[in-house]
Coordinates of C-alpha atoms in Angstrom, one line a residue:
M153 CA 26.5 25.2 33.8
P154 CA 26.7 26.2 30.0
S155 CA 26.7 29.8 28.9
T156 CA 23.2 31.2 28.3
C157 CA 22.1 34.5 26.7
F158 CA 18.5 35.7 27.2
T159 CA 18.9 39.3 25.9
A160 CA 21.6 41.0 23.9
P161 CA 25.1 39.4 23.5
A162 CA 26.8 42.2 25.5
S163 CA 24.8 41.2 28.6
C164 CA 25.5 37.5 28.3
S165 CA 26.7 35.8 31.4
T166 CA 28.0 32.3 32.0
T167 CA 25.6 32.1 35.0
P168 CA 21.9 32.8 34.6
P169 CA 20.1 35.2 37.0
P170 CA 19.1 33.4 40.2
A171 CA 15.3 33.2 39.8
M172 CA 13.6 34.2 36.5
G173 CA 16.8 33.3 34.6
L174 CA 16.8 29.8 35.9
V175 CA 13.1 29.3 35.0
K176 CA 13.8 30.5 31.5
F177 CA 16.9 28.3 31.2
L178 CA 15.0 25.2 32.3
G179 CA 12.1 26.1 29.9
V180 CA 14.5 26.4 26.9
A181 CA 16.3 23.2 27.9
A182 CA 12.9 21.4 28.0
L183 CA 11.9 22.7 24.6
L184 CA 15.3 21.6 23.1
L185 CA 14.9 18.1 24.6
A186 CA 11.3 17.8 23.4
A187 CA 12.0 19.1 19.9
P188 CA 12.8 15.8 18.3
F189 CA 9.5 14.3 19.6
I190 CA 7.4 17.3 18.6
S191 CA 8.8 17.4 15.0
A192 CA 8.9 13.7 14.4
K193 CA 5.7 13.3 12.4
Q194 CA 4.7 9.8 11.2
V195 CA 4.2 9.1 7.5
D196 CA 0.5 9.4 6.7
V197 CA -0.3 7.3 3.7
H198 CA -3.1 5.2 2.2
D199 CA -2.5 2.0 0.4
P200 CA 1.3 1.7 0.8
V201 CA 3.5 -0.5 -1.4
M202 CA 7.3 -0.6 -1.4
A203 CA 10.3 -1.4 -3.6
R204 CA 14.0 -1.6 -2.9
E205 CA 16.7 -0.3 -5.2
G206 CA 20.3 -0.6 -3.9
D207 CA 20.4 0.5 -0.3
T208 CA 17.2 2.6 -0.5
W209 CA 13.5 1.6 0.0
Y210 CA 10.9 3.6 -1.9
L211 CA 7.3 3.9 -0.6
F212 CA 4.4 4.6 -3.0
S213 CA 0.9 5.5 -1.9
T214 CA -2.5 7.0 -3.0
G215 CA -2.3 10.7 -3.5
P216 CA -1.9 13.5 -6.1
G217 CA 0.2 12.0 -8.9
I218 CA 1.2 9.0 -6.6
T219 CA 3.2 10.1 -3.6
I220 CA 6.7 8.7 -3.3
Y221 CA 9.0 8.6 -0.1
S222 CA 12.5 7.2 0.3
S223 CA 14.3 5.7 3.2
K224 CA 17.6 4.0 4.1
D225 CA 16.2 2.1 7.1
R226 CA 12.4 1.8 6.6
V227 CA 11.8 4.1 9.6
N228 CA 13.0 7.6 8.6
W229 CA 11.3 8.7 5.4
A230 CA 11.8 11.7 3.2
F231 CA 9.6 12.9 0.3
S232 CA 11.1 11.8 -3.0
D233 CA 8.8 12.8 -5.8
R234 CA 5.4 12.3 -7.5
A235 CA 5.1 9.9 -10.4
F236 CA 2.9 12.3 -12.2
A237 CA 3.3 16.1 -12.0
T238 CA -0.5 16.4 -12.6
E239 CA -2.4 13.4 -13.8
P240 CA -2.6 10.9 -16.7
T241 CA -3.8 12.6 -19.8
W242 CA -6.6 10.1 -20.2
A243 CA -7.9 10.1 -16.5
K244 CA -11.0 12.3 -16.8
S245 CA -12.2 10.5 -20.0
V246 CA -12.4 7.3 -18.0
A247 CA -13.7 8.8 -14.7
P248 CA -15.5 12.2 -15.0
G249 CA -15.5 12.3 -11.2
F250 CA -11.8 11.8 -10.9
N251 CA -10.4 14.3 -8.3
G252 CA -6.6 14.2 -9.2
H253 CA -5.8 11.5 -6.6
L254 CA -4.3 8.3 -8.1
W255 CA -5.2 5.3 -6.0
A256 CA -3.7 2.1 -4.8
P257 CA -0.4 1.7 -6.7
D258 CA 1.7 -1.4 -7.0
I259 CA 5.5 -1.3 -7.9
I260 CA 7.6 -4.2 -9.3
Q261 CA 10.8 -4.5 -11.2
H262 CA 11.0 -6.3 -14.5
N263 CA 13.4 -6.2 -17.5
N264 CA 15.6 -3.6 -15.8
Q265 CA 12.6 -1.3 -15.4
F266 CA 10.3 -0.5 -12.5
Y267 CA 6.6 -0.9 -13.4
L268 CA 4.3 1.3 -11.4
Y269 CA 0.6 0.4 -11.7
Y270 CA -2.1 2.7 -10.4
S271 CA -5.9 3.3 -10.4
V272 CA -8.1 6.0 -11.8
S273 CA -11.6 6.1 -10.3
A274 CA -14.2 7.9 -8.4
F275 CA -15.4 6.8 -5.0
G276 CA -18.1 4.1 -5.1
K277 CA -18.1 3.9 -8.9
N278 CA -16.7 1.4 -11.3
T279 CA -15.9 4.1 -13.9
S280 CA -12.4 3.0 -13.4
A281 CA -9.1 2.0 -15.1
I282 CA -5.7 0.7 -14.2
G283 CA -2.7 2.3 -15.8
V284 CA 1.0 1.7 -15.8
T285 CA 4.0 4.0 -15.9
V286 CA 7.6 2.8 -16.1
N287 CA 11.0 4.1 -15.1
K288 CA 14.6 2.8 -15.3
T289 CA 15.3 3.9 -11.7
L290 CA 13.6 5.1 -8.6
N291 CA 16.4 7.5 -7.7
P292 CA 15.2 11.0 -8.8
K293 CA 18.9 12.2 -8.8
S294 CA 19.8 9.7 -11.6
P295 CA 20.1 11.0 -15.2
D296 CA 18.0 7.9 -16.2
Y297 CA 15.1 8.9 -13.9
R298 CA 12.0 9.6 -16.0
W299 CA 8.4 8.2 -15.7
E300 CA 6.9 7.1 -19.0
D301 CA 3.2 6.4 -18.9
K302 CA 2.1 3.4 -20.9
G303 CA -1.6 4.1 -20.6
I304 CA -4.5 1.9 -19.7
V305 CA -4.0 -1.8 -18.9
I306 CA -7.7 -2.5 -18.3
Q307 CA -10.9 -0.5 -17.8
S308 CA -14.3 -1.1 -16.2
V309 CA -17.4 0.5 -17.6
P310 CA -20.7 0.8 -15.6
N311 CA -23.6 -1.2 -16.8
R312 CA -21.2 -3.4 -18.8
D313 CA -18.8 -4.9 -16.3
M314 CA -19.6 -6.5 -12.9
W315 CA -16.1 -5.8 -11.7
N316 CA -14.1 -2.7 -10.7
A317 CA -10.7 -1.9 -12.3
I318 CA -8.8 -0.7 -9.2
D319 CA -6.3 -2.0 -6.7
P320 CA -3.8 -3.7 -9.0
A321 CA -1.1 -6.1 -7.7
I322 CA 1.3 -8.2 -9.7
I323 CA 2.5 -11.8 -9.0
V324 CA 4.9 -13.8 -11.1
D325 CA 4.2 -17.5 -11.2
E326 CA 6.7 -20.4 -11.2
Q327 CA 6.7 -20.4 -15.0
G328 CA 7.7 -16.7 -15.2
A329 CA 4.3 -15.5 -16.3
A330 CA 3.0 -12.2 -14.8
W331 CA -0.6 -12.0 -13.4
M332 CA -2.5 -8.9 -12.3
S333 CA -4.9 -9.3 -9.4
F334 CA -7.3 -6.5 -8.8
G335 CA -10.8 -5.6 -7.7
S336 CA -13.1 -3.9 -5.2
F337 CA -16.7 -4.7 -4.3
W338 CA -19.0 -5.6 -7.2
S339 CA -18.3 -9.3 -8.1
G340 CA -15.0 -9.4 -6.1
L341 CA -11.4 -10.0 -6.9
K342 CA -10.1 -11.1 -10.2
I343 CA -6.8 -12.1 -11.7
F344 CA -5.7 -12.1 -15.4
K345 CA -2.5 -12.9 -17.3
L346 CA -0.4 -10.0 -18.5
N347 CA 1.3 -9.9 -21.9
D348 CA 5.1 -10.1 -22.4
D349 CA 5.7 -6.4 -21.8
W350 CA 3.3 -6.3 -18.8
T351 CA 1.2 -3.4 -20.2
R352 CA -2.0 -5.2 -21.4
P353 CA -3.8 -8.5 -21.0
A354 CA -2.2 -11.5 -22.7
E355 CA -4.0 -12.8 -25.8
P356 CA -5.9 -15.0 -25.8
Q357 CA -7.1 -13.5 -22.5
E358 CA -7.1 -15.7 -19.4
W359 CA -9.2 -14.4 -16.4
H360 CA -10.1 -16.0 -13.1
S361 CA -12.2 -15.0 -10.1
I362 CA -10.2 -15.5 -6.9
A363 CA -12.3 -14.0 -4.0
K364 CA -15.7 -12.5 -3.3
R365 CA -18.0 -12.2 -0.3
D366 CA -21.7 -11.8 -0.7
Q367 CA -23.9 -13.1 -3.4
V368 CA -23.6 -11.0 -6.5
P369 CA -27.0 -9.7 -7.9
A370 CA -28.0 -11.1 -11.2
D371 CA -28.4 -7.7 -12.9
I372 CA -25.6 -5.5 -14.0
S373 CA -25.5 -2.4 -11.8
S374 CA -23.4 0.8 -11.7
S375 CA -23.6 0.7 -7.9
A376 CA -21.2 -1.2 -5.7
G377 CA -22.6 -4.5 -4.3
P378 CA -22.7 -5.3 -0.6
G379 CA -19.6 -7.5 -0.7
E380 CA -16.9 -5.5 1.2
I381 CA -13.7 -6.9 -0.3
E382 CA -10.9 -5.2 -2.1
A383 CA -7.1 -4.8 -2.4
P384 CA -5.7 -8.2 -3.3
F385 CA -2.0 -8.9 -2.8
I386 CA -0.5 -12.2 -3.6
F387 CA 2.8 -13.3 -1.9
K388 CA 4.7 -16.5 -2.8
K389 CA 6.2 -18.4 0.1
N390 CA 7.6 -21.9 -0.3
E391 CA 4.9 -24.0 -2.0
Y392 CA 2.0 -21.6 -1.6
Y393 CA 0.7 -18.4 -3.0
Y394 CA -0.9 -16.4 -0.2
L395 CA -3.8 -14.1 -1.1
F396 CA -4.2 -11.1 1.3
A397 CA -7.4 -9.1 1.0
S398 CA -9.0 -6.2 2.8
W399 CA -12.5 -6.7 4.1
G400 CA -14.8 -4.0 5.5
L401 CA -15.1 -0.3 4.9
C402 CA -12.1 2.1 4.7
C403 CA -12.0 5.9 4.9
K404 CA -14.7 6.4 7.5
G405 CA -12.6 7.4 10.5
A406 CA -13.8 5.9 13.7
N407 CA -16.4 3.9 11.8
S408 CA -13.9 2.2 9.5
T409 CA -14.1 -1.6 9.6
Y410 CA -11.2 -2.4 7.3
H411 CA -9.2 -5.5 8.3
L412 CA -7.0 -8.2 6.7
V413 CA -7.8 -11.8 5.8
V414 CA -5.8 -14.4 4.0
G415 CA -6.1 -17.6 2.0
R416 CA -3.6 -19.7 0.1
S417 CA -3.3 -21.9 -3.0
K418 CA -0.7 -23.9 -4.8
S419 CA -1.5 -22.0 -8.0
A420 CA -1.4 -18.2 -8.6
T421 CA -4.9 -18.4 -10.2
G422 CA -6.4 -20.3 -7.2
P423 CA -8.6 -21.7 -5.7
Y424 CA -7.5 -19.9 -2.5
L425 CA -8.7 -21.6 0.6
D426 CA -8.7 -20.3 4.2
K427 CA -7.6 -22.3 7.3
N428 CA -10.9 -24.1 7.4
G429 CA -10.7 -25.1 3.7
K430 CA -13.3 -22.6 2.6
D431 CA -12.8 -21.1 -0.9
M432 CA -12.4 -17.4 -0.9
N433 CA -14.6 -17.3 -3.9
N434 CA -17.4 -18.5 -1.5
G435 CA -16.7 -15.9 1.2
G436 CA -13.7 -17.7 2.8
G437 CA -10.9 -15.8 4.4
S438 CA -9.0 -16.3 7.7
L439 CA -8.4 -13.3 9.9
L440 CA -4.8 -12.0 9.8
I441 CA -5.2 -8.7 11.8
K442 CA -8.1 -6.5 12.8
G443 CA -6.6 -3.8 14.9
N444 CA -7.4 -2.5 18.4
K445 CA -8.6 0.6 20.2
N446 CA -5.5 2.5 19.2
W447 CA -5.5 1.5 15.5
V448 CA -8.6 1.0 13.4
G449 CA -9.4 0.8 9.7
L450 CA -6.2 -1.1 8.9
G451 CA -5.5 -2.9 5.6
H452 CA -4.6 -2.5 1.9
N453 CA -1.3 -4.3 2.4
G454 CA 1.8 -5.4 0.5
A455 CA 4.0 -8.3 1.6
Y456 CA 7.8 -8.5 1.0
S457 CA 11.0 -10.4 1.7
W458 CA 14.1 -8.4 2.5
D459 CA 17.4 -9.8 3.7
G460 CA 15.8 -13.2 4.7
K461 CA 12.9 -11.7 6.6
D462 CA 9.2 -11.2 5.6
Y463 CA 7.2 -8.0 6.2
L464 CA 3.7 -6.8 6.0
V465 CA 3.2 -3.2 4.9
L466 CA -0.1 -1.6 5.5
H467 CA -1.9 1.6 6.7
A468 CA -3.8 2.0 9.9
Y469 CA -5.9 4.9 11.4
E470 CA -4.5 6.3 14.6
T471 CA -7.3 6.9 17.1
A472 CA -5.2 9.5 19.1
D473 CA -4.6 11.5 16.0
K474 CA -8.2 12.0 14.8
Y475 CA -8.0 8.7 12.8
L476 CA -5.3 9.9 10.5
Q477 CA -3.8 7.1 8.4
K478 CA -0.3 6.0 9.3
L479 CA 2.3 3.7 7.7
K480 CA 2.9 0.4 9.5
I481 CA 5.5 -2.3 8.7
L482 CA 5.1 -5.5 10.7
N483 CA 7.2 -8.6 10.9
I484 CA 5.6 -11.7 9.3
R485 CA 6.2 -15.0 11.1
W486 CA 4.9 -18.4 10.0
D487 CA 3.1 -20.9 12.2
K488 CA 3.7 -24.7 12.1
E489 CA 1.0 -25.1 9.4
G490 CA 2.6 -22.5 7.2
W491 CA 0.2 -19.6 7.8
P492 CA 1.3 -16.0 8.2
V493 CA 1.2 -14.5 11.7
V494 CA 1.7 -10.8 12.7
D495 CA 1.9 -9.3 16.2
E496 CA -0.8 -6.6 16.9
K497 CA 1.6 -5.0 19.4
E498 CA 3.8 -3.9 16.5
L499 CA 1.1 -1.5 15.5
D500 CA 2.3 0.6 18.5
S501 CA 6.0 -0.3 18.4
Y502 CA 6.6 0.6 14.7
K503 CA 6.6 4.4 14.3
S504 CA 7.8 5.9 11.0
K505 CA 9.4 9.4 11.0
R506 CA 8.7 11.8 8.2
L507 CA 11.9 13.8 7.8
K508 CA 10.5 16.4 5.4

């Protein structure tokens, strides 16, 4: 039996006292064995997206200044930085109700720089804008590490625009042109072509509608319409572009109805059709994953290929933890018709660990 010491060092013995000492010894041993499980908190994030630089993955999510974590194995995550120490200088001029949380980022590498797109808004309003900040590296220990904000890419204005400038995601087409998909509620999801430096719309501007749900009212309104759709993410696989979208309501705990649907097209600009051939512009969308009693309100995904395998990155609310949002990374498989498939059981089997 190992040496134990329950009082002062001078009274230590290699054998604990027969009764109370044994109880204390077993209690300490149990605590030591349980410690890793008690301290291993999962990463709680909304709207996660990821990028890889060298042997490290970086995770970006909604939060003050955009929260950034890093990992060597996509399981153990450590806090890395915030993209903004406070907030963009222009934020409150766009959204007076802005609360300091930057929403729904997307991260992509281009021309030896990382482009981090983000949203400024207020809940349920289209007083919104999408901005972009750039950095040569994601490693905060590098002398080249410095985020440089490039300002507003697009902005939506109430009573002028029937779309909402949040939830950006970038896809590069087969010709090398970059397109930004975006949108939430109102008239649905849009996509437009970016200029050569990926900071503004290309001129002349080219815009397309790619998905919506309910009939959009004829009048221009500052209130969100009934069509519960947002968070587009386009992923290229073989001959198709796959459009993932989140349907339902997020951020309502047990009453959250968020879930993921998908459609596909042979063009980045659509039309995107579901498995039944229904256009996502007409309410189409095939269910990808809806969750279960343990995990609700799941969605706002990214999709990636690493080392020859495809992955779905999303958040889900854990019922057992008062519906706190958690990071999930699921394997994407492809059926014989070329549609993405994920295993609901991996919501339970994948557990991130927040190191600090």
